[in-house]
Coordinates of N, CA and C in Angstrom, one line a residue:
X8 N 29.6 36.1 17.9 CA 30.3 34.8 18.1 C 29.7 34.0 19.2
X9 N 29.3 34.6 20.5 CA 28.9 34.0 21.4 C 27.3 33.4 21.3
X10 N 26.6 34.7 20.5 CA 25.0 33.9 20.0 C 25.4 32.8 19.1
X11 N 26.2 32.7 18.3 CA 26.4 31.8 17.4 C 27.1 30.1 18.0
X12 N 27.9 30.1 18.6 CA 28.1 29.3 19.4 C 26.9 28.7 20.4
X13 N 26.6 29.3 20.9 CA 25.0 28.9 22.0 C 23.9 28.6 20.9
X14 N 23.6 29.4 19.4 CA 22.6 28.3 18.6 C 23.2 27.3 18.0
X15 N 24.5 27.0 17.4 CA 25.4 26.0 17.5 C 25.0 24.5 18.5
X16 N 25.7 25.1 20.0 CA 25.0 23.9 21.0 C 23.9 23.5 21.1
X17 N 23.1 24.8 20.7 CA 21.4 24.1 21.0 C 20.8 23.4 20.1
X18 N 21.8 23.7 18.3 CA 21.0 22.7 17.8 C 21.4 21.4 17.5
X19 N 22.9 21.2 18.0 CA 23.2 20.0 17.7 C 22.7 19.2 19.0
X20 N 22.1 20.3 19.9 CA 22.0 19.0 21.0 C 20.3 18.9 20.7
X21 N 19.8 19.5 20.0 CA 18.1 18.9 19.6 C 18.5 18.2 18.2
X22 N 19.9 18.2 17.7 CA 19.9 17.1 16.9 C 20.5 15.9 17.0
X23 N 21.1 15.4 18.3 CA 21.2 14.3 19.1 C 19.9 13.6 19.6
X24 N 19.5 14.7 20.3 CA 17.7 14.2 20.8 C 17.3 13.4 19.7
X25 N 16.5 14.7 18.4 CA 16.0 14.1 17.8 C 16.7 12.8 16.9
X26 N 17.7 12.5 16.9 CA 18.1 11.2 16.1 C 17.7 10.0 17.3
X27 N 18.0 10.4 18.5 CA 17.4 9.4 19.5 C 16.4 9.3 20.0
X28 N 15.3 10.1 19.2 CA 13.9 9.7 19.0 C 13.3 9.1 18.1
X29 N 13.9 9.6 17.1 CA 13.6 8.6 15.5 C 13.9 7.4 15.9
X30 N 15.7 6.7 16.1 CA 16.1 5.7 16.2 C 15.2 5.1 17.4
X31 N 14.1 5.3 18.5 CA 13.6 4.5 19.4 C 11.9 4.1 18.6
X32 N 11.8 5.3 17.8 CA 10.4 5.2 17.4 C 10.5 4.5 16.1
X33 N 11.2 4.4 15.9 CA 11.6 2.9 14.8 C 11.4 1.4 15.3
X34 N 12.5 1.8 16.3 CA 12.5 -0.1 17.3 C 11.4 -0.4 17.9
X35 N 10.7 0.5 18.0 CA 9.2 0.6 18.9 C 8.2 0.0 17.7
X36 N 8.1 0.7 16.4 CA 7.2 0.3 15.4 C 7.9 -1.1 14.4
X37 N 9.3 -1.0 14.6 CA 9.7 -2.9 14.1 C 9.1 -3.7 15.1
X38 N 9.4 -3.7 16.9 CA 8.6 -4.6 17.5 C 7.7 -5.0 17.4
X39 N 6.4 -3.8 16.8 CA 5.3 -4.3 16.7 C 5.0 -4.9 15.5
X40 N 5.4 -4.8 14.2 CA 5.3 -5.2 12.8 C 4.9 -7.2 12.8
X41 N 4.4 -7.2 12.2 CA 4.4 -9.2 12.4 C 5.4 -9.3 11.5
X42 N 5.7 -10.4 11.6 CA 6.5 -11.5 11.5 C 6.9 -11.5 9.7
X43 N 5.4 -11.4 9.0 CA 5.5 -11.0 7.5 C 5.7 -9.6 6.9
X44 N 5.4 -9.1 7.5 CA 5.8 -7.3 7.5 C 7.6 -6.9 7.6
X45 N 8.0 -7.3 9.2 CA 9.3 -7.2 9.3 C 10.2 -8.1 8.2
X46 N 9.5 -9.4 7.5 CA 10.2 -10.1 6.8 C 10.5 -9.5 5.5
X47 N 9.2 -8.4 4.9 CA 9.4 -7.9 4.1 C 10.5 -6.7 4.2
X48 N 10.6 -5.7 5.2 CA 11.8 -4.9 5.4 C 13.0 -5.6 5.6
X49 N 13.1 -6.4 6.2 CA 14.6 -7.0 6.6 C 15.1 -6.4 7.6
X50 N 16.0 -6.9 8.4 CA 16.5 -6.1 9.4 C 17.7 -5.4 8.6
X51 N 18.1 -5.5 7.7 CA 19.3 -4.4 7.2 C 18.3 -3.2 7.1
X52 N 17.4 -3.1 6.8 CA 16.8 -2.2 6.3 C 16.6 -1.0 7.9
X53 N 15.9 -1.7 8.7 CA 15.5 -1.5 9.7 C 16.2 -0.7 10.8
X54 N 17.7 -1.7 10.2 CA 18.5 -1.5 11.2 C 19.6 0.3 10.8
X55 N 19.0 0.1 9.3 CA 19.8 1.5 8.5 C 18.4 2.8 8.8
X56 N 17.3 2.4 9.0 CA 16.1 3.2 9.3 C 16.9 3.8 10.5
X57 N 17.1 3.2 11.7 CA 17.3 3.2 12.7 C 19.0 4.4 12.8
X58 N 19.4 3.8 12.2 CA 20.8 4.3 12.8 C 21.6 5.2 11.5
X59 N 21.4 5.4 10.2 CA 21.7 5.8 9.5 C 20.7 7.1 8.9
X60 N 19.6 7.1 9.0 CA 18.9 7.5 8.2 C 18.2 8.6 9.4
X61 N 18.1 8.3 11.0 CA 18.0 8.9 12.0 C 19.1 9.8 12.2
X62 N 20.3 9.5 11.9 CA 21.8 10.0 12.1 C 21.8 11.3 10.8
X63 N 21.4 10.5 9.5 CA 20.9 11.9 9.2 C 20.4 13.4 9.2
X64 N 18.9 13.0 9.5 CA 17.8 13.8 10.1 C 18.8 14.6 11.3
X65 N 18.9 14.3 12.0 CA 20.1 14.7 13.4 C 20.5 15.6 12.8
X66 N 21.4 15.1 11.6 CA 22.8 15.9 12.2 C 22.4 17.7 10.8
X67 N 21.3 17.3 10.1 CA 20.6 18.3 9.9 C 20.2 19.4 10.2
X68 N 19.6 19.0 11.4 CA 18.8 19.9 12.3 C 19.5 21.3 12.1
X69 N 20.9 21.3 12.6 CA 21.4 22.4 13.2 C 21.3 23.5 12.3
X70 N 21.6 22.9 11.5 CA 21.7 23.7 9.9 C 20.5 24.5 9.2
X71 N 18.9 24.0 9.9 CA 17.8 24.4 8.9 C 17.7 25.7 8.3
X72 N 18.5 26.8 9.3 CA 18.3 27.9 9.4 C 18.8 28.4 8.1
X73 N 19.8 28.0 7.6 CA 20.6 28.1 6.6 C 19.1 28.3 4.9
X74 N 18.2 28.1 5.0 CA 17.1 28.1 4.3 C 16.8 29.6 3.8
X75 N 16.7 29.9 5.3 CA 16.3 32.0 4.8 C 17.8 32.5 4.9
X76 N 18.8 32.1 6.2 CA 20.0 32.9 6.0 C 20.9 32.8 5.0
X77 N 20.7 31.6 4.3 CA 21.9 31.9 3.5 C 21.7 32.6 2.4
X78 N 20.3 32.8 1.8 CA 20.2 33.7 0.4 C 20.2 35.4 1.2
X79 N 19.6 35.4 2.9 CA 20.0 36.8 3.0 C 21.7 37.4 3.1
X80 N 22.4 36.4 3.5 CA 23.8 36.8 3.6 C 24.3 36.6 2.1
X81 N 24.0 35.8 1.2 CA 24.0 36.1 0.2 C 24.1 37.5 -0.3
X82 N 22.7 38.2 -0.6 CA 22.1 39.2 -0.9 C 23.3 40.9 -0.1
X83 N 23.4 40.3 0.7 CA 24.0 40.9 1.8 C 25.5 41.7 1.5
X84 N 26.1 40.6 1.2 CA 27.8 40.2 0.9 C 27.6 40.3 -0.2
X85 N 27.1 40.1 -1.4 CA 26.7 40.9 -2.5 C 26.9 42.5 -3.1
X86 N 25.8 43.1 -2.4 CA 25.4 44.2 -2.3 C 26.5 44.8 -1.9
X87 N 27.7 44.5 -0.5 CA 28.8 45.2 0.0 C 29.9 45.4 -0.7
X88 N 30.2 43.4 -1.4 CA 31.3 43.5 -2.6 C 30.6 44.5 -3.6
X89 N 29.8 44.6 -4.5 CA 29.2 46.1 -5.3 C 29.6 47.4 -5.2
X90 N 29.3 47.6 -3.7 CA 29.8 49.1 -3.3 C 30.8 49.1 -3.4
X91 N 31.6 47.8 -3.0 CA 33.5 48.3 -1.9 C 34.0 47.9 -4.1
X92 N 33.8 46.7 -4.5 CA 34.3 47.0 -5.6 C 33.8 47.5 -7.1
X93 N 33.1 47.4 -7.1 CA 31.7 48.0 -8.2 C 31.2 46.8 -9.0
X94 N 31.3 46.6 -10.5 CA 30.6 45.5 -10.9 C 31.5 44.5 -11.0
X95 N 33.1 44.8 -10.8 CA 33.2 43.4 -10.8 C 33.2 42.6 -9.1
X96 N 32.4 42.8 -9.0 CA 32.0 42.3 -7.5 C 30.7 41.6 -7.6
X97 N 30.5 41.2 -9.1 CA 29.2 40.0 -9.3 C 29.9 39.2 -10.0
X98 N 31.3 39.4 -10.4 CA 31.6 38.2 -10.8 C 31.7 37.0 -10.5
X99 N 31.7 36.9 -9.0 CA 31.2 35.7 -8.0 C 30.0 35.1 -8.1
X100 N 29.2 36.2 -8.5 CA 27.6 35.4 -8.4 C 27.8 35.6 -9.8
X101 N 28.3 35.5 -11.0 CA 28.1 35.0 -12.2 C 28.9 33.6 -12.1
X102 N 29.8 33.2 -11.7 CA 30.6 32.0 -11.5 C 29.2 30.6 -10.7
X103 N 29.0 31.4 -9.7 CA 28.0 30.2 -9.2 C 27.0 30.0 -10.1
X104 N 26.3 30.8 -10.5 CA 25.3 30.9 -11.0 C 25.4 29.6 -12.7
X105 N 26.8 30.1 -13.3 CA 26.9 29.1 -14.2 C 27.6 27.7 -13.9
X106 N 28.3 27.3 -12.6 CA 28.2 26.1 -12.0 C 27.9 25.6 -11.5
X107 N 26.2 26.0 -11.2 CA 25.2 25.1 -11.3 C 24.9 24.1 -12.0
X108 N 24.8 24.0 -13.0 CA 24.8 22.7 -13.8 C 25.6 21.8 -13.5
X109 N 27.0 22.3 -13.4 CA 27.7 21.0 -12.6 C 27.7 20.3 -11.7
X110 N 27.7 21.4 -10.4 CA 26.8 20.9 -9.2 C 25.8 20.0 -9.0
X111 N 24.4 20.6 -10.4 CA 23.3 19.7 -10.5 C 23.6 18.3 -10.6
X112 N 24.4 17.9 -11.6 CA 25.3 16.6 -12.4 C 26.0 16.1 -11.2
X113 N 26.8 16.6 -10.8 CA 27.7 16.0 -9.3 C 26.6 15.2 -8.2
X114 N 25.3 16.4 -7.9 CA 24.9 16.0 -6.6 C 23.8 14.2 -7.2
X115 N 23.7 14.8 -8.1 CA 23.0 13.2 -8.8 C 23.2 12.4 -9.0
X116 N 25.0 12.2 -8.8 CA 25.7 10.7 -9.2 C 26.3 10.5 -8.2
X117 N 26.2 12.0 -6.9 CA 26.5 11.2 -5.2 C 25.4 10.5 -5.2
X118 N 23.7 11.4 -5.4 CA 22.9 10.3 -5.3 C 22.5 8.7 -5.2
X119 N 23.1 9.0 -6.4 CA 22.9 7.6 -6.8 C 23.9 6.7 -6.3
X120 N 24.9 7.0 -6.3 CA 26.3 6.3 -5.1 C 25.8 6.0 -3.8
X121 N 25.5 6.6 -3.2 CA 24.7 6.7 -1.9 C 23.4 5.4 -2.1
X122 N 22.5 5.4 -2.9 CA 21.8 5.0 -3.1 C 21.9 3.3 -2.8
X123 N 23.1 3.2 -4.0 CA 24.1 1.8 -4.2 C 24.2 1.5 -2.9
X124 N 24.8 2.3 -2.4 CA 25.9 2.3 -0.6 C 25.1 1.6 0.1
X125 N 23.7 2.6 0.2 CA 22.7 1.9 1.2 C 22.4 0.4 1.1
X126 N 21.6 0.4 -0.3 CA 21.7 -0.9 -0.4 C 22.5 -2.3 -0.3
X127 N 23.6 -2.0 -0.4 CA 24.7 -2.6 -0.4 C 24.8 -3.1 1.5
X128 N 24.8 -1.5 2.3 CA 24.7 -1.8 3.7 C 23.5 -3.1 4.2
X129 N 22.8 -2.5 3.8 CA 21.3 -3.5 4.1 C 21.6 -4.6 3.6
X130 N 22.3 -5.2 3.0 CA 22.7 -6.7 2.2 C 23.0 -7.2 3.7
X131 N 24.7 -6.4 3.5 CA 25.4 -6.9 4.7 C 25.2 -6.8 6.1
X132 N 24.1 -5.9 6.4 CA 23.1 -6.0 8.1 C 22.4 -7.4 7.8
X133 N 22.2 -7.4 6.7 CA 20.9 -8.6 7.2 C 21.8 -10.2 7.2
X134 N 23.0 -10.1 6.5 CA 23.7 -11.3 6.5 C 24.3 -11.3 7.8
X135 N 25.1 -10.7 8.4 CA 25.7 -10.2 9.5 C 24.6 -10.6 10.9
X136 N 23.4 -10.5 10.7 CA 22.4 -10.8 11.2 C 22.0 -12.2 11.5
X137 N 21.4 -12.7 10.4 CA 21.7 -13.9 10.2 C 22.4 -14.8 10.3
X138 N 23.5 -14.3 10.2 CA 25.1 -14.9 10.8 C 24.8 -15.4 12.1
X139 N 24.7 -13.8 13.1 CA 25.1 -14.3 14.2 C 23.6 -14.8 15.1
X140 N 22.5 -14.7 14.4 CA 21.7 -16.0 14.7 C 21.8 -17.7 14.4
X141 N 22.7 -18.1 13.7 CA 22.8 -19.0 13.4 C 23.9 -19.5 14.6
X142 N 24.8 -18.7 14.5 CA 25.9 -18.9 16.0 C 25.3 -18.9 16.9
X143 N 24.1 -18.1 17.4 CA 23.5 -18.1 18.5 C 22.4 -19.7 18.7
X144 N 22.5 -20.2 17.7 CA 21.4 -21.6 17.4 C 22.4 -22.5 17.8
X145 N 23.7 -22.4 17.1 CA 24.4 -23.4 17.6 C 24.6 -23.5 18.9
X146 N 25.1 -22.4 19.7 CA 25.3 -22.7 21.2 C 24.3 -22.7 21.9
X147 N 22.9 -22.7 21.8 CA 22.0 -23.0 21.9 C 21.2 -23.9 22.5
X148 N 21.8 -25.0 21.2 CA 21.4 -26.4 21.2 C 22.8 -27.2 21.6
X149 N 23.5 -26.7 21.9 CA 25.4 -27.2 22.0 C 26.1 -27.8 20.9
X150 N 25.6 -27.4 19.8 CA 25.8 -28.2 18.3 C 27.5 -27.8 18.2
X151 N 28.0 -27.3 18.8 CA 29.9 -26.4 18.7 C 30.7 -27.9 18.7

């Protein structure tokens, strides 16, 4: 519990870092982009690179490990339900195994939801944006 806890902290705090590395090495490579470049991304885009898609990556990190450990604890907890109850102690891994397909079907139409979402966000960064440059033109020039 205690090693688990201590890689716990350590990875969500290299997954704070790294989101506040992405999110700077974005604003770093928008600054430089010209004028026709950035126009083609948009700042919705930019600004969801930045802060959504960084926040992501982040909050990932901690978890990678879950790649080799989970099919070994799998394998593992398997093997013990077997012994402690005999075969019907795969009835669990026959259940997963055939609701996959559903899963497969489910995670494709969050996809795609998600997908919608984003772009949907990026509409509203970029109007939101443009909004409040236009307020900023007005008091500007004292046009209020």
């Amino acid at each position: 519990s205690l090693a688990l806890g201590q890689y716990f902290f350590r990875g969500f705090r290299l997954g704070l870092r790294a989101k506040s590395a992405i999110g700077q090495l974005v604003f770093a490579k928008a600054l430089t982009l010209a004028h026709e470049e950035r126009s083609r991304f948009g700042t919705g885009a930019i600004v969801s690179y930045m802060q959504i898609d960084a926040s992501k990556m982040g909050d990932a990190l901690p978890y990678l490990h879950l790649l080799w450990s989970g099919p070994v604890t799998l394998i593992i907890a398997t093997v013990m339900l077997c012994n402690f109850l005999g075969v019907a102690g795969l009835a669990g891994i026959f259940i997963m195994v055939f609701s996959m397909p559903l899963n497969t079907q489910l995670s494709r139409k969050m996809g795609a939801f998600t997908r919608r979402t984003m772009a949907l966000r990026d509409r509203r960064v970029k109007f939101t944006s443009e909004l409040l440059q236009g307020v900023r033109l007005l008091k500007l020039f004292a046009w209020e």
